Amino acid sequence: MKEYSKKNNKFINHIFKNFSYNLNEYIKLYKDKYLKNVDVNNNDILRIIAFVLKIDKDKLYVKDITITLFQKFIINKKLNDYYFKNIPLQYILGEQYFFKESYIVNKNVLIPRSDSEILVETAIKYINENNFNTLIDMCTGSGAIGISIANNCNIQTCVLVDISLDAIKLANKNIVKNNVTNKCLCVSSNLFNNIKNKVDIIVSNPPYISKEELLTLDKYVLKEPKLALDGGEEGLDIYKRIIIDSVNYLNENGYLIFEIGYKQKEDLKNINKEFGNNFEYIECIKDLGNNDRVVVFKKRS
Ligand SMILES: C[S@@+](CC[C@H](N)C(=O)[O-])C[C@H]1O[C@@H](n2cnc3c(N)ncnc32)[C@H](O)[C@@H]1O
């Protein structure tokens, strides 16, 4: 027993012993050993090392790094997850910046994309112009869209809705992290099933990838939840349900604003016409790549 605990202590001392490395040499060693034929961005490696060592990335280069064997093991594991298991960097770091906020992300939610900031900007513009008070972020995921809207305009109440309980749990954490507990609340619901009150504006970035496109997605995107990507055969299933139902959850002259896939504007206009024509089409906003990205509808009076 004594012998065992002596060995154990020796092992623990060893893994927590400090080792000094020159950072450039450390990265070169890792690359030479594991990443010979891999396209590598040093910045990503630095972000992972900084994350594990809990150091600001920009301070890493100032001097040599001192790490324990245990930290080295964790760094190697995370680099392996990133380069060989195709886990997105944001899941490894547990964080994504979006609009003017920082969000916790994990494998249960879509990583918020910069394209979706156009949806946030557009919603804020309509909220300010119309003095709107209440909003639903349908299919909220991490909560990024609804929370960034809440944080950057005078909206009073934002209801963040998702069918995934794991997403709702995370959105709740992001509400606290971004100090909007006075404005935002989460509802777990299959679209509008558990929604009781009407609002002034509904925004949504629903799953909109078609069955065909799902097969062509990048290996990192495929690590995001299927529930967040799969929009059915044509990618339009959830849009259709939201367009049909949202008329009952919008106040008079309320707005329905969607993020869309670059080919989907006409499809959404047609769905509206086919299912009651309850909305007037207002505008489509393009992204930096000049693709259709956000469409705005207004409820007819
Ligand atoms: C494309 S992700 C968007 C997440 C977030 N709005 C964003 O832009 O980062 C779509 C989200 O819709 C949710 N979702 C899928 N089907 C749903 C349904 N029937 N009712 C509510 N949410 C749903 C998924 O769980 C996922 O979080």
Coordinates of C-alpha atoms and ligand atoms in Angstrom, one line a residue:
M1 CA 0.0 0.0 0.0
K2 CA 2.8 2.4 1.0
E3 CA 4.7 1.5 -2.2
Y4 CA 1.5 2.1 -4.2
S5 CA 0.9 5.6 -2.8
K6 CA 4.6 6.4 -3.2
K7 CA 4.3 5.5 -6.9
N8 CA 1.1 7.5 -7.2
N9 CA 2.6 10.6 -5.7
K10 CA 5.5 10.3 -8.0
F11 CA 3.2 10.2 -11.0
I12 CA 1.1 13.1 -9.8
N13 CA 4.3 15.2 -9.1
H14 CA 5.4 14.3 -12.6
I15 CA 2.3 15.3 -14.5
F16 CA 2.2 18.7 -12.6
K17 CA 5.9 19.4 -13.0
N18 CA 6.6 22.5 -15.0
F19 CA 8.3 22.3 -18.4
S20 CA 9.5 25.3 -20.3
Y21 CA 9.1 25.6 -24.0
N22 CA 9.9 28.1 -26.6
L23 CA 6.4 28.6 -28.1
N24 CA 7.5 28.6 -31.8
E25 CA 9.5 25.4 -31.1
Y26 CA 6.5 23.8 -29.4
I27 CA 4.2 24.5 -32.3
K28 CA 6.8 23.3 -34.8
L29 CA 7.3 20.1 -32.9
Y30 CA 3.6 19.4 -32.8
K31 CA 3.2 20.2 -36.5
D32 CA 6.2 18.1 -37.5
K33 CA 4.9 15.2 -35.5
Y34 CA 1.2 15.2 -36.3
L35 CA 0.3 17.7 -39.0
K36 CA 2.7 17.0 -41.8
N37 CA 0.0 16.9 -44.5
V38 CA -2.6 19.2 -42.9
D39 CA -3.4 22.7 -43.8
V40 CA -2.6 24.5 -40.6
N41 CA -3.4 28.0 -39.3
N42 CA -1.0 28.9 -36.5
N43 CA -3.6 31.3 -35.1
D44 CA -6.0 28.4 -34.4
I45 CA -3.2 26.5 -32.5
L46 CA -2.4 29.6 -30.5
R47 CA -6.0 30.1 -29.6
I48 CA -6.2 26.5 -28.3
I49 CA -3.0 26.9 -26.3
A50 CA -4.1 30.2 -24.9
F51 CA -7.5 28.7 -23.9
V52 CA -5.9 25.8 -22.0
L53 CA -3.4 28.0 -20.3
K54 CA -6.0 30.7 -19.6
I55 CA -3.7 33.3 -21.0
D56 CA -4.7 36.1 -23.4
K57 CA -3.6 34.9 -26.9
D58 CA -1.8 38.1 -27.6
K59 CA 0.4 37.7 -24.5
L60 CA 1.5 34.2 -25.5
Y61 CA 4.4 35.3 -27.7
V62 CA 5.9 37.6 -25.1
K63 CA 8.0 34.9 -23.5
D64 CA 8.6 31.2 -23.5
I65 CA 5.7 29.2 -22.1
T66 CA 5.8 27.1 -18.9
I67 CA 3.4 24.2 -18.9
T68 CA 2.8 21.1 -17.0
L69 CA 2.7 17.7 -18.6
F70 CA -1.0 17.6 -17.8
Q71 CA -1.6 20.9 -19.7
K72 CA 0.5 19.5 -22.6
F73 CA -1.8 16.5 -22.7
I74 CA -4.9 18.7 -22.7
I75 CA -3.5 20.9 -25.5
N76 CA -2.6 17.9 -27.6
K77 CA -6.1 16.4 -27.0
K78 CA -7.8 19.6 -28.1
L79 CA -5.5 20.0 -31.1
N80 CA -6.4 16.4 -32.1
D81 CA -10.1 17.1 -31.6
Y82 CA -9.8 20.0 -34.0
Y83 CA -7.5 18.6 -36.6
F84 CA -8.5 14.9 -36.7
K85 CA -12.1 14.7 -35.3
N86 CA -13.2 17.9 -37.1
I87 CA -14.7 19.5 -33.9
P88 CA -15.3 23.2 -34.7
L89 CA -12.9 25.5 -32.9
Q90 CA -15.8 27.3 -31.3
Y91 CA -17.0 24.1 -29.6
I92 CA -13.5 23.5 -28.3
L93 CA -13.1 27.0 -26.9
G94 CA -16.8 27.0 -25.8
E95 CA -17.3 30.5 -27.1
Q96 CA -18.3 32.6 -30.1
Y97 CA -18.4 36.3 -30.6
F98 CA -21.6 37.5 -32.4
F99 CA -22.7 41.1 -33.0
K100 CA -21.4 42.9 -29.9
E101 CA -21.7 40.1 -27.5
S102 CA -19.9 36.9 -26.5
Y103 CA -21.9 33.6 -26.4
I104 CA -21.3 30.2 -24.8
V105 CA -21.6 27.5 -27.4
N106 CA -21.6 23.7 -27.3
K107 CA -22.4 20.8 -29.5
N108 CA -26.1 21.2 -28.8
V109 CA -26.4 24.5 -30.7
L110 CA -25.6 26.0 -34.1
I111 CA -22.5 28.2 -33.9
P112 CA -23.9 31.7 -34.5
R113 CA -22.7 33.0 -37.9
S114 CA -21.7 36.6 -38.8
D115 CA -24.3 36.5 -41.7
S116 CA -27.0 36.4 -39.0
E117 CA -25.9 39.8 -37.7
I118 CA -27.8 41.2 -40.7
L119 CA -31.0 39.7 -39.2
V120 CA -30.1 41.4 -35.9
E121 CA -29.4 44.8 -37.5
T122 CA -32.6 44.6 -39.6
A123 CA -34.8 43.7 -36.6
I124 CA -33.3 46.6 -34.6
K125 CA -34.0 49.0 -37.4
Y126 CA -37.7 48.0 -37.5
I127 CA -38.0 47.9 -33.7
N128 CA -36.6 51.5 -33.5
E129 CA -38.8 52.8 -36.3
N130 CA -42.0 51.4 -34.9
N131 CA -41.3 51.6 -31.2
F132 CA -41.9 47.9 -30.9
N133 CA -42.0 46.4 -27.4
T134 CA -42.2 42.6 -27.8
L135 CA -40.3 40.0 -29.8
I136 CA -40.1 36.3 -30.4
D137 CA -36.8 34.8 -31.6
M138 CA -38.2 31.5 -33.1
C139 CA -35.6 28.7 -33.3
T140 CA -33.2 30.5 -31.0
G141 CA -30.4 27.9 -30.5
S142 CA -27.8 29.6 -28.3
G143 CA -30.1 32.7 -28.0
A144 CA -27.6 34.8 -29.9
I145 CA -30.1 36.6 -32.2
G146 CA -32.7 37.4 -29.6
I147 CA -30.1 38.4 -26.9
S148 CA -28.1 40.7 -29.2
I149 CA -31.4 42.4 -30.3
A150 CA -32.4 42.8 -26.6
N151 CA -29.0 44.2 -25.7
N152 CA -28.9 46.8 -28.5
C153 CA -32.3 48.4 -28.6
N154 CA -35.2 49.4 -26.3
I155 CA -37.3 46.3 -26.8
Q156 CA -39.0 45.3 -23.5
T157 CA -39.6 41.6 -23.8
C158 CA -37.8 39.0 -25.9
V159 CA -39.1 35.4 -25.9
L160 CA -36.5 32.9 -27.1
V161 CA -38.0 29.7 -28.4
D162 CA -36.5 26.3 -29.3
I163 CA -37.6 22.7 -29.4
S164 CA -34.3 21.5 -28.0
L165 CA -34.1 21.4 -24.2
D166 CA -30.3 21.5 -24.4
A167 CA -30.4 24.6 -26.5
I168 CA -32.9 26.2 -24.1
K169 CA -30.5 25.4 -21.2
L170 CA -27.7 27.1 -23.0
A171 CA -29.8 30.1 -24.1
N172 CA -30.7 30.6 -20.5
K173 CA -26.9 30.7 -19.6
N174 CA -26.3 33.2 -22.4
I175 CA -29.1 35.4 -21.0
V176 CA -27.4 35.6 -17.7
K177 CA -23.9 36.0 -19.2
N178 CA -25.1 39.0 -21.3
N179 CA -27.1 40.6 -18.4
V180 CA -30.5 40.6 -20.1
T181 CA -32.5 38.6 -17.6
N182 CA -34.8 41.6 -17.2
K183 CA -35.8 41.5 -20.9
C184 CA -35.4 37.9 -22.1
L185 CA -37.0 34.6 -21.3
C186 CA -36.8 31.1 -22.8
V187 CA -39.6 28.8 -23.8
S188 CA -39.1 25.3 -24.9
S189 CA -41.7 24.7 -27.6
N190 CA -42.3 23.0 -30.9
L191 CA -42.6 26.3 -32.8
F192 CA -45.7 28.1 -31.5
N193 CA -47.2 25.2 -29.5
N194 CA -46.4 26.7 -26.1
I195 CA -46.7 30.4 -27.0
K196 CA -49.5 32.2 -25.4
N197 CA -49.1 35.9 -26.2
K198 CA -48.9 38.0 -29.4
V199 CA -45.8 40.1 -30.1
D200 CA -44.8 43.0 -32.3
I201 CA -42.1 41.2 -34.2
I202 CA -41.0 37.7 -34.9
V203 CA -37.4 36.9 -36.1
S204 CA -36.1 33.5 -37.1
N205 CA -33.1 31.8 -38.4
P206 CA -34.7 28.3 -38.7
P207 CA -33.1 25.1 -40.1
Y208 CA -33.1 25.7 -43.8
I209 CA -30.7 23.2 -45.5
S210 CA -32.3 21.0 -48.1
K211 CA -31.9 17.2 -48.1
E212 CA -29.6 17.5 -51.2
E213 CA -27.4 20.2 -49.6
L214 CA -27.0 18.3 -46.3
L215 CA -24.9 15.8 -48.2
T216 CA -22.5 18.5 -49.4
L217 CA -21.8 20.2 -46.1
D218 CA -18.3 20.9 -44.8
K219 CA -17.0 18.3 -42.3
Y220 CA -17.0 20.8 -39.5
V221 CA -20.6 21.9 -40.2
L222 CA -21.6 18.3 -40.0
K223 CA -20.6 18.3 -36.3
E224 CA -23.4 20.8 -35.6
P225 CA -26.8 19.5 -34.6
K226 CA -28.9 18.0 -37.4
L227 CA -31.9 19.5 -35.8
A228 CA -30.4 23.0 -36.4
L229 CA -29.6 22.3 -40.1
D230 CA -32.2 20.0 -41.6
G231 CA -35.1 22.0 -43.2
G232 CA -36.7 18.9 -44.9
E233 CA -36.7 17.9 -48.6
E234 CA -36.5 21.5 -50.0
G235 CA -35.2 23.2 -46.8
L236 CA -38.5 25.0 -46.5
D237 CA -40.5 22.9 -44.0
I238 CA -39.9 25.1 -40.9
Y239 CA -40.4 28.4 -42.9
K240 CA -43.7 27.1 -44.1
R241 CA -44.9 26.3 -40.6
I242 CA -43.8 29.6 -39.2
I243 CA -45.4 31.6 -42.1
I244 CA -48.7 29.8 -41.6
D245 CA -48.7 30.1 -37.8
S246 CA -47.1 33.4 -37.1
V247 CA -50.0 35.4 -38.3
N248 CA -51.9 34.3 -35.1
Y249 CA -49.0 35.4 -32.9
L250 CA -48.3 38.9 -34.4
N251 CA -50.0 42.1 -33.4
E252 CA -51.6 44.3 -36.2
N253 CA -48.8 45.7 -38.4
G254 CA -46.3 43.3 -36.9
Y255 CA -43.2 42.1 -38.7
L256 CA -41.9 38.7 -39.6
I257 CA -38.2 38.7 -40.4
F258 CA -36.3 35.6 -41.6
E259 CA -32.7 34.7 -42.4
I260 CA -32.8 32.7 -45.6
G261 CA -30.6 30.6 -47.8
Y262 CA -29.4 32.5 -50.9
K263 CA -32.0 30.8 -53.2
Q264 CA -35.0 30.9 -50.9
K265 CA -36.5 34.4 -51.3
E266 CA -39.0 33.6 -54.0
D267 CA -39.9 30.3 -52.3
L268 CA -40.9 32.2 -49.1
K269 CA -42.9 34.8 -51.1
N270 CA -44.7 31.9 -52.9
I271 CA -45.4 30.1 -49.6
N272 CA -47.0 33.3 -48.2
K273 CA -49.1 33.7 -51.3
E274 CA -50.2 30.1 -51.2
F275 CA -51.0 30.0 -47.5
G276 CA -53.4 32.9 -47.0
N277 CA -51.3 35.8 -48.3
N278 CA -51.4 37.2 -44.8
F279 CA -48.1 39.2 -45.2
E280 CA -47.0 42.0 -47.4
Y281 CA -43.4 41.5 -48.7
I282 CA -41.3 44.5 -47.7
E283 CA -37.7 43.9 -48.6
C284 CA -34.8 41.6 -49.0
I285 CA -31.3 42.5 -47.6
K286 CA -28.2 41.0 -49.1
D287 CA -25.1 39.8 -47.3
L288 CA -21.5 40.9 -48.1
G289 CA -21.2 38.2 -50.7
N290 CA -24.2 39.9 -52.5
N291 CA -26.5 37.0 -51.7
D292 CA -30.1 37.3 -50.5
R293 CA -29.8 36.9 -46.7
V294 CA -32.8 38.4 -44.9
V295 CA -36.4 38.9 -45.9
V296 CA -38.9 41.2 -44.2
F297 CA -42.7 40.6 -44.2
K298 CA -45.4 42.8 -42.6
K299 CA -48.7 41.5 -41.4
R300 CA -51.5 42.8 -43.5
S301 CA -54.1 44.8 -41.6
Ligands
LIG1 C1 -30.3 27.2 -37.7 S1 -30.4 26.9 -36.0 C2 -30.5 28.6 -35.5 C3 -30.0 28.9 -34.2 C4 -29.8 30.4 -33.9 N1 -31.1 31.1 -34.1 C5 -28.7 31.0 -34.6 O1 -29.0 31.7 -35.6 O2 -27.5 30.8 -34.2 C6 -32.1 26.4 -35.8 C7 -32.6 26.1 -34.5 O3 -34.0 25.7 -34.6 C8 -34.3 24.7 -33.7 N2 -35.6 24.0 -34.1 C9 -35.6 23.1 -35.1 N3 -36.9 22.7 -35.2 C10 -37.7 23.4 -34.3 C11 -39.0 23.4 -34.0 N4 -39.9 22.6 -34.6 N5 -39.5 24.3 -33.0 C12 -38.6 25.1 -32.4 N6 -37.2 25.1 -32.7 C13 -36.8 24.3 -33.6 C14 -33.1 23.9 -33.6 O4 -33.0 23.2 -32.3 C15 -32.0 25.0 -33.7 O5 -31.6 25.4 -32.4

